[in-house]
GROMACS .gro file of C-alpha atoms in nm:
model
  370
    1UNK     CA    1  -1.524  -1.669  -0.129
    2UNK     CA    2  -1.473  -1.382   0.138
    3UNK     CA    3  -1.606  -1.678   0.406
    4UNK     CA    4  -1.211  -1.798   0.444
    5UNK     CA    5  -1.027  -1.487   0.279
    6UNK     CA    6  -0.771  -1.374   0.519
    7UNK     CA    7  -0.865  -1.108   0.759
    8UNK     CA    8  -1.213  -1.163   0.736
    9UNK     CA    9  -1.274  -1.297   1.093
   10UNK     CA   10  -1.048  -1.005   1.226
   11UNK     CA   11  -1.288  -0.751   1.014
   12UNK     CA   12  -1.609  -0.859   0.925
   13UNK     CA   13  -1.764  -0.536   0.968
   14UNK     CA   14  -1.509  -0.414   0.657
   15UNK     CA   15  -1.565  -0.720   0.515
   16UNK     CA   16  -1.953  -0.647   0.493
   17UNK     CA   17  -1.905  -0.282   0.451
   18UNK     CA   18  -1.668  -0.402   0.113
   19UNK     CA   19  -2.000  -0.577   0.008
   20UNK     CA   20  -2.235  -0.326   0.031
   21UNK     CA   21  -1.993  -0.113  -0.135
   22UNK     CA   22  -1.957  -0.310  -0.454
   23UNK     CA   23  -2.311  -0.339  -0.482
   24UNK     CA   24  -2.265   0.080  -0.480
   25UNK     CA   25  -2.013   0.042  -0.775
   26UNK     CA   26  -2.234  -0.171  -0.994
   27UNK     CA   27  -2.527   0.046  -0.928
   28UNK     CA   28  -2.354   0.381  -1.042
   29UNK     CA   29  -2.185   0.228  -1.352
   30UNK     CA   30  -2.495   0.014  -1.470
   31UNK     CA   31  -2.508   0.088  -1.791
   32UNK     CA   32  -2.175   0.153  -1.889
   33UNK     CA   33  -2.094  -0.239  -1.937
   34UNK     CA   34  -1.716  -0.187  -2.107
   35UNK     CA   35  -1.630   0.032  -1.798
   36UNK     CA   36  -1.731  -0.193  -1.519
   37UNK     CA   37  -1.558  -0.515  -1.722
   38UNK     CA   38  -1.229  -0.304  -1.701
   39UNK     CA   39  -1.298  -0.196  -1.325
   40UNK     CA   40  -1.423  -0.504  -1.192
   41UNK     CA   41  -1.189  -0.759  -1.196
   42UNK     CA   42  -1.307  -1.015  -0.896
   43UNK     CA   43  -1.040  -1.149  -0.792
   44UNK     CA   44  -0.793  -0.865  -0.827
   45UNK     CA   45  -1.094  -0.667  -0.621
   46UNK     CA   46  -1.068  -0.960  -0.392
   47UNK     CA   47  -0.688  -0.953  -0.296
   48UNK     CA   48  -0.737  -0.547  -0.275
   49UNK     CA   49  -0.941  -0.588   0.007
   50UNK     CA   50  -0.774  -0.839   0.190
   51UNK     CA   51  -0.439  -0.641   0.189
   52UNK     CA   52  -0.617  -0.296   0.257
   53UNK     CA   53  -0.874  -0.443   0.534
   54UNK     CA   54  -0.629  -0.353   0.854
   55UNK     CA   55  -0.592   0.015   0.700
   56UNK     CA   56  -0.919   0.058   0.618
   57UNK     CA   57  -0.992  -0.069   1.011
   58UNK     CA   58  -0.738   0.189   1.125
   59UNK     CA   59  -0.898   0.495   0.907
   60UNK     CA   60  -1.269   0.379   1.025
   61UNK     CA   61  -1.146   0.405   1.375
   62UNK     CA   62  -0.983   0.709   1.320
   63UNK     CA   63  -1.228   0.925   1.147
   64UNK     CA   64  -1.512   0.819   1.329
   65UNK     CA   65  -1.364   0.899   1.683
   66UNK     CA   66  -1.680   1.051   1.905
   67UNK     CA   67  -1.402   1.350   1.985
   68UNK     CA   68  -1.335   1.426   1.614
   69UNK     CA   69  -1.705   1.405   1.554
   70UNK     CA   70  -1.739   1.670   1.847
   71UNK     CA   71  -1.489   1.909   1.725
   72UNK     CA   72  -1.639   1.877   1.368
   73UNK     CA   73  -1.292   1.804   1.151
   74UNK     CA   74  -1.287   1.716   0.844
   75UNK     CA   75  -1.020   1.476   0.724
   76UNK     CA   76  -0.820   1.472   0.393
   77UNK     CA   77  -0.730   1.129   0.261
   78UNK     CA   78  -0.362   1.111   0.048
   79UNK     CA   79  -0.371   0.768  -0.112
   80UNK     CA   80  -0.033   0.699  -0.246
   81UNK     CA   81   0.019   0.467  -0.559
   82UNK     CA   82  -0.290   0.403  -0.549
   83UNK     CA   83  -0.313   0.237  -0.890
   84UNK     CA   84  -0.696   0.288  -1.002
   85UNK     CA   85  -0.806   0.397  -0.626
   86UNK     CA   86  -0.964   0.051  -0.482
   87UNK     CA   87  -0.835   0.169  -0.115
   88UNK     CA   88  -1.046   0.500  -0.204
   89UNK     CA   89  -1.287   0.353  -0.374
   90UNK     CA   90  -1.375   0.166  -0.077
   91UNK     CA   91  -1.321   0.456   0.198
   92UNK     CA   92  -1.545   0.683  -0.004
   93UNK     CA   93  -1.822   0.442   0.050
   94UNK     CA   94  -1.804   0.292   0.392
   95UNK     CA   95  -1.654   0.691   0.593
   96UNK     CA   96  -1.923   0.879   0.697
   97UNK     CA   97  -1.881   1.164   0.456
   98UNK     CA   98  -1.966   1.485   0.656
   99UNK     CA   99  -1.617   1.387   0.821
  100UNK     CA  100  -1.380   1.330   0.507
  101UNK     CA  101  -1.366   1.641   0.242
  102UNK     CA  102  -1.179   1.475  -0.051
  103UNK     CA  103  -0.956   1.146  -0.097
  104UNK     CA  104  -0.652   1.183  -0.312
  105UNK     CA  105  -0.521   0.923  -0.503
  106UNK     CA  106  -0.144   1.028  -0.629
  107UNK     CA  107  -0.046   0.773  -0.909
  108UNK     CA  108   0.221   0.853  -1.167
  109UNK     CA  109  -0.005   0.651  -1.464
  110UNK     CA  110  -0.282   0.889  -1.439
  111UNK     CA  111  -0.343   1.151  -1.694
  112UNK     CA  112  -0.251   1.501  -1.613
  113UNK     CA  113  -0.498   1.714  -1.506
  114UNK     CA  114  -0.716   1.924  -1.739
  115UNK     CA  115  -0.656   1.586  -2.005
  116UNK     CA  116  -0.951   1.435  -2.155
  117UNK     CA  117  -1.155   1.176  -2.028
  118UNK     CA  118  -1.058   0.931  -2.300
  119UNK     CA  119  -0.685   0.892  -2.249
  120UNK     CA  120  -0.397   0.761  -2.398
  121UNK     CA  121  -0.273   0.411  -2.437
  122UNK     CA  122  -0.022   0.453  -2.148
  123UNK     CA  123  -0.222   0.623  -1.925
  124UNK     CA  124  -0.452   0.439  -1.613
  125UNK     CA  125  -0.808   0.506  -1.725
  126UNK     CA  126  -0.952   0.774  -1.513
  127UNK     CA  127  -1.309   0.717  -1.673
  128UNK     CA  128  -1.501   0.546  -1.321
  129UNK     CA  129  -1.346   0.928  -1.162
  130UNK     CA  130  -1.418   1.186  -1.401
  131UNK     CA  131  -1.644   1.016  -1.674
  132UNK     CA  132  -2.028   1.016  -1.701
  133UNK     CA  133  -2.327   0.771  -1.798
  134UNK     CA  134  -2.642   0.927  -2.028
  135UNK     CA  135  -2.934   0.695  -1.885
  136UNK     CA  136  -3.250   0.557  -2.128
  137UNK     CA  137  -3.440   0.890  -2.035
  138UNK     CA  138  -3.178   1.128  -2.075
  139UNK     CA  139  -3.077   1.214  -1.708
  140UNK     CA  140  -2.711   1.215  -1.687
  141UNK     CA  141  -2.449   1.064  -1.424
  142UNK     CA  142  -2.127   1.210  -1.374
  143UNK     CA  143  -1.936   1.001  -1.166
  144UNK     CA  144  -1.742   1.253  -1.000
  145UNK     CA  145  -2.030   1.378  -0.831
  146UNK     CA  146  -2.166   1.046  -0.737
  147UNK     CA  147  -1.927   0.899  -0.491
  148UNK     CA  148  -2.076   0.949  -0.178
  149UNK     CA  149  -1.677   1.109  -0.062
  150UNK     CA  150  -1.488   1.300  -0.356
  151UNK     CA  151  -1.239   1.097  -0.559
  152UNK     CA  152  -0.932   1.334  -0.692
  153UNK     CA  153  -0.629   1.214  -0.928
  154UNK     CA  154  -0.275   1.365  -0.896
  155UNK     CA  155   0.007   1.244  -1.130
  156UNK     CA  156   0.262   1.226  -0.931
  157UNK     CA  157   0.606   1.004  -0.956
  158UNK     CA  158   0.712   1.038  -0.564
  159UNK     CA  159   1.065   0.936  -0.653
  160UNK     CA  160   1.134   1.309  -0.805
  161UNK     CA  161   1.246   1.577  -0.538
  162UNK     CA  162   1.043   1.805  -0.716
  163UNK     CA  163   0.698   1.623  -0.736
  164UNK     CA  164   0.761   1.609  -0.298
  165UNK     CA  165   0.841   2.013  -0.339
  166UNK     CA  166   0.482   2.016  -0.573
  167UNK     CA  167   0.280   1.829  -0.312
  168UNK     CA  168   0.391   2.067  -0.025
  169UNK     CA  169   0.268   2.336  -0.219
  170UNK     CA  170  -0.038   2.224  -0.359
  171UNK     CA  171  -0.166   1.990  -0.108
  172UNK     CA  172   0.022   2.025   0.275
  173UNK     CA  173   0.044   2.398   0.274
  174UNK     CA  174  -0.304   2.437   0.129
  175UNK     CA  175  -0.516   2.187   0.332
  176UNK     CA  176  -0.693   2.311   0.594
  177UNK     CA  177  -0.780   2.029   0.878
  178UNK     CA  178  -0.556   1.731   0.971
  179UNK     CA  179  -0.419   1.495   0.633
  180UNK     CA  180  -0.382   1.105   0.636
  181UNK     CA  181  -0.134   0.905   0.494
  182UNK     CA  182  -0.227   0.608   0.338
  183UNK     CA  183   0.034   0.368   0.165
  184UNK     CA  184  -0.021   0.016   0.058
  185UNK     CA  185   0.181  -0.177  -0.199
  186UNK     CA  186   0.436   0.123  -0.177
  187UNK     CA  187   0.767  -0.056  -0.357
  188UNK     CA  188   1.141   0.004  -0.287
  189UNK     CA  189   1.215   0.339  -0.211
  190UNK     CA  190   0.872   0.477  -0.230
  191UNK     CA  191   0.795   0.348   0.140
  192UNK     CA  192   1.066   0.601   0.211
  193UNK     CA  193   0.877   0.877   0.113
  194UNK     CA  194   0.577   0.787   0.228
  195UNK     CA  195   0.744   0.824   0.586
  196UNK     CA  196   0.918   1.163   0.490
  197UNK     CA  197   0.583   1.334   0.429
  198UNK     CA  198   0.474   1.233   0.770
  199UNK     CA  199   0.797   1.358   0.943
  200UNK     CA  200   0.839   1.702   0.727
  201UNK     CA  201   0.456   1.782   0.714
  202UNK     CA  202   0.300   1.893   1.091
  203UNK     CA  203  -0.054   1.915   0.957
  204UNK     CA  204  -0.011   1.491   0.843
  205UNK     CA  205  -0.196   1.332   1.134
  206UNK     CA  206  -0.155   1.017   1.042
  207UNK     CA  207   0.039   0.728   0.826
  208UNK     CA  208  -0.112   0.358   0.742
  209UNK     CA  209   0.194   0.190   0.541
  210UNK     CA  210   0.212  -0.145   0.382
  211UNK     CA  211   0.552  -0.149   0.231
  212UNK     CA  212   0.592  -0.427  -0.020
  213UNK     CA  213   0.904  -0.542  -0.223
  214UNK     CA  214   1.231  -0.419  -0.092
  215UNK     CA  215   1.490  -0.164  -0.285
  216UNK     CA  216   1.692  -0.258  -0.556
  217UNK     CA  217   2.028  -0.383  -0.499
  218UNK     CA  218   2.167  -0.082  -0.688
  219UNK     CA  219   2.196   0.114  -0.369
  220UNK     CA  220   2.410  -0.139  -0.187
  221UNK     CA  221   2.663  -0.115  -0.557
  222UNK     CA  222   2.639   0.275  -0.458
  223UNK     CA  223   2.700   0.197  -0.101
  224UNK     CA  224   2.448   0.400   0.021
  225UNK     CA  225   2.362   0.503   0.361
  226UNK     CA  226   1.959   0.610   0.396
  227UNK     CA  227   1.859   0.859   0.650
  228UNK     CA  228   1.498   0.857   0.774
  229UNK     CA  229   1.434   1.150   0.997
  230UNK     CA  230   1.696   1.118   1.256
  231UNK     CA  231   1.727   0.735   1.171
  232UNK     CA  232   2.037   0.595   0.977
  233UNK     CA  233   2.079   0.246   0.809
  234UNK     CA  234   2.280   0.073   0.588
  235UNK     CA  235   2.130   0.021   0.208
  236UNK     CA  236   2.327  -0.329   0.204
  237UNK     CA  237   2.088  -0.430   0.518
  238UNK     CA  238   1.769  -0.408   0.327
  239UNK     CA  239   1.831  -0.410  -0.032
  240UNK     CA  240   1.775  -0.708  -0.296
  241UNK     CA  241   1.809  -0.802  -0.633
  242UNK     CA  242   1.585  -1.007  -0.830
  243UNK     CA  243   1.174  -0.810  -0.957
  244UNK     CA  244   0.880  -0.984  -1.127
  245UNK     CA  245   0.901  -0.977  -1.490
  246UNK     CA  246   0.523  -0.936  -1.550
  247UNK     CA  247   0.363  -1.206  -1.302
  248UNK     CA  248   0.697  -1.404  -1.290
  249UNK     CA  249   0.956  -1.352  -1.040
  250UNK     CA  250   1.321  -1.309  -1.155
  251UNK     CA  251   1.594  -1.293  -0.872
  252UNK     CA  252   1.663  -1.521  -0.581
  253UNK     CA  253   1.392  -1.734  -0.419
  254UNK     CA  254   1.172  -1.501  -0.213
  255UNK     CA  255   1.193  -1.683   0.085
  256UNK     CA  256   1.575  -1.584   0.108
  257UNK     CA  257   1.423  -1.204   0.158
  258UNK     CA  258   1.218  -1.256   0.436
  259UNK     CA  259   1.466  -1.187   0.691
  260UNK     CA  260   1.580  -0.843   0.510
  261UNK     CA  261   1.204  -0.779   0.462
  262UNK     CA  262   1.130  -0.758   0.854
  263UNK     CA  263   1.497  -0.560   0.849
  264UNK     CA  264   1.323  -0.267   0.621
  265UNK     CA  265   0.960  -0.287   0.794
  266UNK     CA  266   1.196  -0.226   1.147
  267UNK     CA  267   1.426   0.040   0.967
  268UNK     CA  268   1.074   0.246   0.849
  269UNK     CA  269   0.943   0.275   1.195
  270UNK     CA  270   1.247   0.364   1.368
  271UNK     CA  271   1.265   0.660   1.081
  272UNK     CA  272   0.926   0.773   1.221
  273UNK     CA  273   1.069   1.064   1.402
  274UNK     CA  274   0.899   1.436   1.333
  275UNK     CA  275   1.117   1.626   1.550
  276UNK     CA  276   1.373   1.577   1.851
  277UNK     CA  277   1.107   1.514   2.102
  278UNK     CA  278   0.861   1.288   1.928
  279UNK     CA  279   0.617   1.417   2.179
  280UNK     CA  280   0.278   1.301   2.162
  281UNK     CA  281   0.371   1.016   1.879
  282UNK     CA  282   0.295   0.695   1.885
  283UNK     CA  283   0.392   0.401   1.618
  284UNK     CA  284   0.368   0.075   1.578
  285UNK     CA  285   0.508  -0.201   1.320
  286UNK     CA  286   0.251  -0.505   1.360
  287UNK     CA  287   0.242  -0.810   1.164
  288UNK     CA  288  -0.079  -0.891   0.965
  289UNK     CA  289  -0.130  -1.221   0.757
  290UNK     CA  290  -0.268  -1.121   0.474
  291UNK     CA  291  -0.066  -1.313   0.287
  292UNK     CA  292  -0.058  -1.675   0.365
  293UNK     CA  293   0.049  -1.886   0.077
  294UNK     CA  294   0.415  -1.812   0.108
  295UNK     CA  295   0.402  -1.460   0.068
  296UNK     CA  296   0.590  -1.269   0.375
  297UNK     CA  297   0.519  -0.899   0.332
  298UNK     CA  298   0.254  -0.862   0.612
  299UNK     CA  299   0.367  -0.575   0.798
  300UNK     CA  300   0.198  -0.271   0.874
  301UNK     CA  301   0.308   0.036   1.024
  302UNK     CA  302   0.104   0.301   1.190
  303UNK     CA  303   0.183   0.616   1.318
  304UNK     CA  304  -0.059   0.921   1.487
  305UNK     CA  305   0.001   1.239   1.643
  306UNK     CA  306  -0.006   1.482   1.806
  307UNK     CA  307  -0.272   1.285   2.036
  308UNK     CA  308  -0.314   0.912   1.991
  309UNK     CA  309  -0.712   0.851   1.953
  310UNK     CA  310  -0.822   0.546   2.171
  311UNK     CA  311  -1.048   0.356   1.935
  312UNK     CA  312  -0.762   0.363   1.662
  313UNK     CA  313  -0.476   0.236   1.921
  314UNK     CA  314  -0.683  -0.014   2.091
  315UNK     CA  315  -0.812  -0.186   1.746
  316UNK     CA  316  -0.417  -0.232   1.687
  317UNK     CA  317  -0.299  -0.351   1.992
  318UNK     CA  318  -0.501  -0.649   1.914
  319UNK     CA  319  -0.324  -0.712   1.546
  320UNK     CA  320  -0.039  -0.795   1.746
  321UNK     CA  321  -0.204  -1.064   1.961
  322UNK     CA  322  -0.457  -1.227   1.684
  323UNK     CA  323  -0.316  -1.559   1.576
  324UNK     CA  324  -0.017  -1.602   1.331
  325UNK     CA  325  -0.075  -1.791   1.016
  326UNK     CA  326   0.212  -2.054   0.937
  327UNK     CA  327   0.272  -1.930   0.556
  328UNK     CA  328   0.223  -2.312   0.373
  329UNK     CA  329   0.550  -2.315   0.161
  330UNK     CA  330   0.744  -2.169   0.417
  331UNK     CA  331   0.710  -2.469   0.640
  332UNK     CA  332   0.948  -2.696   0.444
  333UNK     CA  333   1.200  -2.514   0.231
  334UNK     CA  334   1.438  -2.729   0.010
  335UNK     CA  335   1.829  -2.776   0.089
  336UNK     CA  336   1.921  -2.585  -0.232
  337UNK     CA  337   2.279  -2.562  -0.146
  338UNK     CA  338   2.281  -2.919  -0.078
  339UNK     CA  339   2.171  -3.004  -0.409
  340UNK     CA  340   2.491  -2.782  -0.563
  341UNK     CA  341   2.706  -2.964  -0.330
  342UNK     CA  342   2.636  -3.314  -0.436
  343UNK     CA  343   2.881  -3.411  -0.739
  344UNK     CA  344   2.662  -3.423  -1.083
  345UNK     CA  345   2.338  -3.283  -0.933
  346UNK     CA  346   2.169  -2.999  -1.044
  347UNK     CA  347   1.973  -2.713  -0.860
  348UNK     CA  348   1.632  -2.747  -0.858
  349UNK     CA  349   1.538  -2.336  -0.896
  350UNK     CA  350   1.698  -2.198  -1.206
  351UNK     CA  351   1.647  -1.845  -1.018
  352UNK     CA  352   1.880  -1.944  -0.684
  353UNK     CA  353   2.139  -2.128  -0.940
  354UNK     CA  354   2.179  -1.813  -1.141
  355UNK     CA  355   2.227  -1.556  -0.832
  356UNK     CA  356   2.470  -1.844  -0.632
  357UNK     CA  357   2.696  -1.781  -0.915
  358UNK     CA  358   2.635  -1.417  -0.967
  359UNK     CA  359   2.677  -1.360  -0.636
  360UNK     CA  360   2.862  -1.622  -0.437
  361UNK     CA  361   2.573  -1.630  -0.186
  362UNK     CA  362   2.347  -1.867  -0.086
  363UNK     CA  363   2.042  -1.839   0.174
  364UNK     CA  364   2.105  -1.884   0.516
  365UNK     CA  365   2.457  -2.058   0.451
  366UNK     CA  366   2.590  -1.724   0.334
  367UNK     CA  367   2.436  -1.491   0.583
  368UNK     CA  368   2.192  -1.351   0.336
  369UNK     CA  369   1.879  -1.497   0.612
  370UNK     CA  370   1.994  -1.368   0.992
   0.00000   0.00000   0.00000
């Protein structure tokens, strides 16, 4: 199955890494069979590391520089929204660990800390972090002690000013060494922040974002005006109605968003700005197919400073010049405003209907696709 996943003739080496660190899973949670049934899900493990392969690339690269290894620093991993810590999961087993102290992994479903293991019915289950395995002869596993890099929850909901005001004071102003920034499937506004922490933080070496489905059109009813460091941009330019309703998508058809999607991918690396000099940064918005049957949201953005590492910058470079997968449905899209134009003919997506005549706008005919 990971023969023709996407991204695994780019990576192989993460590819085979993921392997051999799956095989690490099963190993520490043999025995504990309702646990690794609620971990292990192999497809949704599958589509993890296909959309986290370029950052996990990046971070390799990165922490495993011969001039980091030199000065002996240690590295602290933030993963943000990091759901039940796959991205983590997998960096604790393939980073060499004498150069990463701890990985992070800030979700706003986990417990809060000091809870117990077993927790509550709408809380993400914490047990393959903090629980523990009693073996045939006694010997006991605790998990937390078994990852081969430590695995930390925070409950955190980034949205709130003062969870940002919490995680300067618990985690940027008490880290010693440089912190990365890691941010894939980061939704709406939550990209937003992930970009803030790099700007406002000096000690944040480095950000790896994936953004994925674009803000709410709420904003643009507010008329809002976002300001990214010493960026500035218009809310109607990137914002959208329409979210999935479990694994269903309600709105518009999500082709109609691509164009806005590339908008807000552009817009978060221009807001990539520290200071007034930007001296010694280097970013860069690159386009990875990791999604390829229809699906659009295959940026990346990557930022470093103060000193851009060579391994890291020169694995990147190449994202931009590895070959551009077509995605299959967006090769032949449907007239859909033809169809509403012809007398006694009716739409043929209930979804673009409704918004036409919410909204008076359709696709590309109404501007909505530049």
């Amino acid at each position: 199955e990971l023969d023709d996943a996407p991204g695994s003739k780019e990576y192989p080496e993460v590819f085979a890494s993921a392997i051999n660190a799956v095989i690490n899973w099963r190993r520490r949670f043999n025995g504990n069979p309702a646990l690794w049934r609620r971990l292990f899900k192999p497809d949704k493990v599958v589509k993890e590391l296909i959309e986290t392969a370029p950052v996990i690339a990046a971070v390799s690269d990165l922490v495993g520089a011969p001039e980091y290894i030199e000065e002996g620093k240690e590295f602290t991993i933030v993963d943000l929204c990091a759901g039940k810590g796959f991205l983590s999961m997998f960096l604790s087993e393939m980073l060499p660990s004498e150069r990463v102290t701890r990985l992070i992994l800030v979700d706003k479903a986990w417990p809060r800390c000091g809870s117990p293991i077993e927790t509550l019915p709408h809380h993400m289950n914490w047990e393959h972090i903090y629980g523990n395995h009693t073996g045939q002869h006694g010997e006991v596993t605790e998990y937390i002690k078994d990852w081969p890099i430590m695995l930390v929850t925070s409950k955190q909901d980034l949205k709130k000013g003062s969870t940002r005001r919490a995680l300067k004071k618990v985690i940027f102003d008490k880290t010693e060494g440089p912190i990365l920034i890691l941010g894939v499937h980061l939704c709406g506004t939550l990209s937003l922040r992930a970009v803030e922490m790099f700007n406002d933080h000096a000690n944040v070496k480095f950000l790896a974002l994936k953004p994925c489905c674009l803000p709410g059109i709420v904003h643009v009813k507010q008329e809002k005006v976002f300001e990214l460091g010493r960026h500035k941009f218009e809310a109607a330019e990137v914002c959208s109605s329409g979210k999935f309703r479990g694994k269903k998508w309600d709105g518009p058809p999500r082709w109609h968003l691509e164009s806005k999607f590339e908008a807000w991918a552009g817009h978060l690396t221009q807001g990539i700005s520290p200071d007034e000099t930007e001296a010694g940064l280097v970013k860069s918005n690159e386009q990875v197919a990791v999604q390829v049957n229809g699906g659009f949201q295959n940026r990346f953005i990557f930022a470093e400073r103060p000193d851009p590492t060579p391994e890291l910058w020169s694995t990147i470079a190449l994202l931009g010049k590895s070959e551009k997968k077509v995605p299959p449905k967006a090769q032949k899209r449907p007239d859909y405003a033809r169809d509403l134009e012809a007398p006694g003919s009716r739409a043929r997506d209930r979804n673009a209907k409704r918004y036409y005549f919410q909204t008076g706008v359709w696709g590309a005919r109404a501007g909505l696709c530049q």
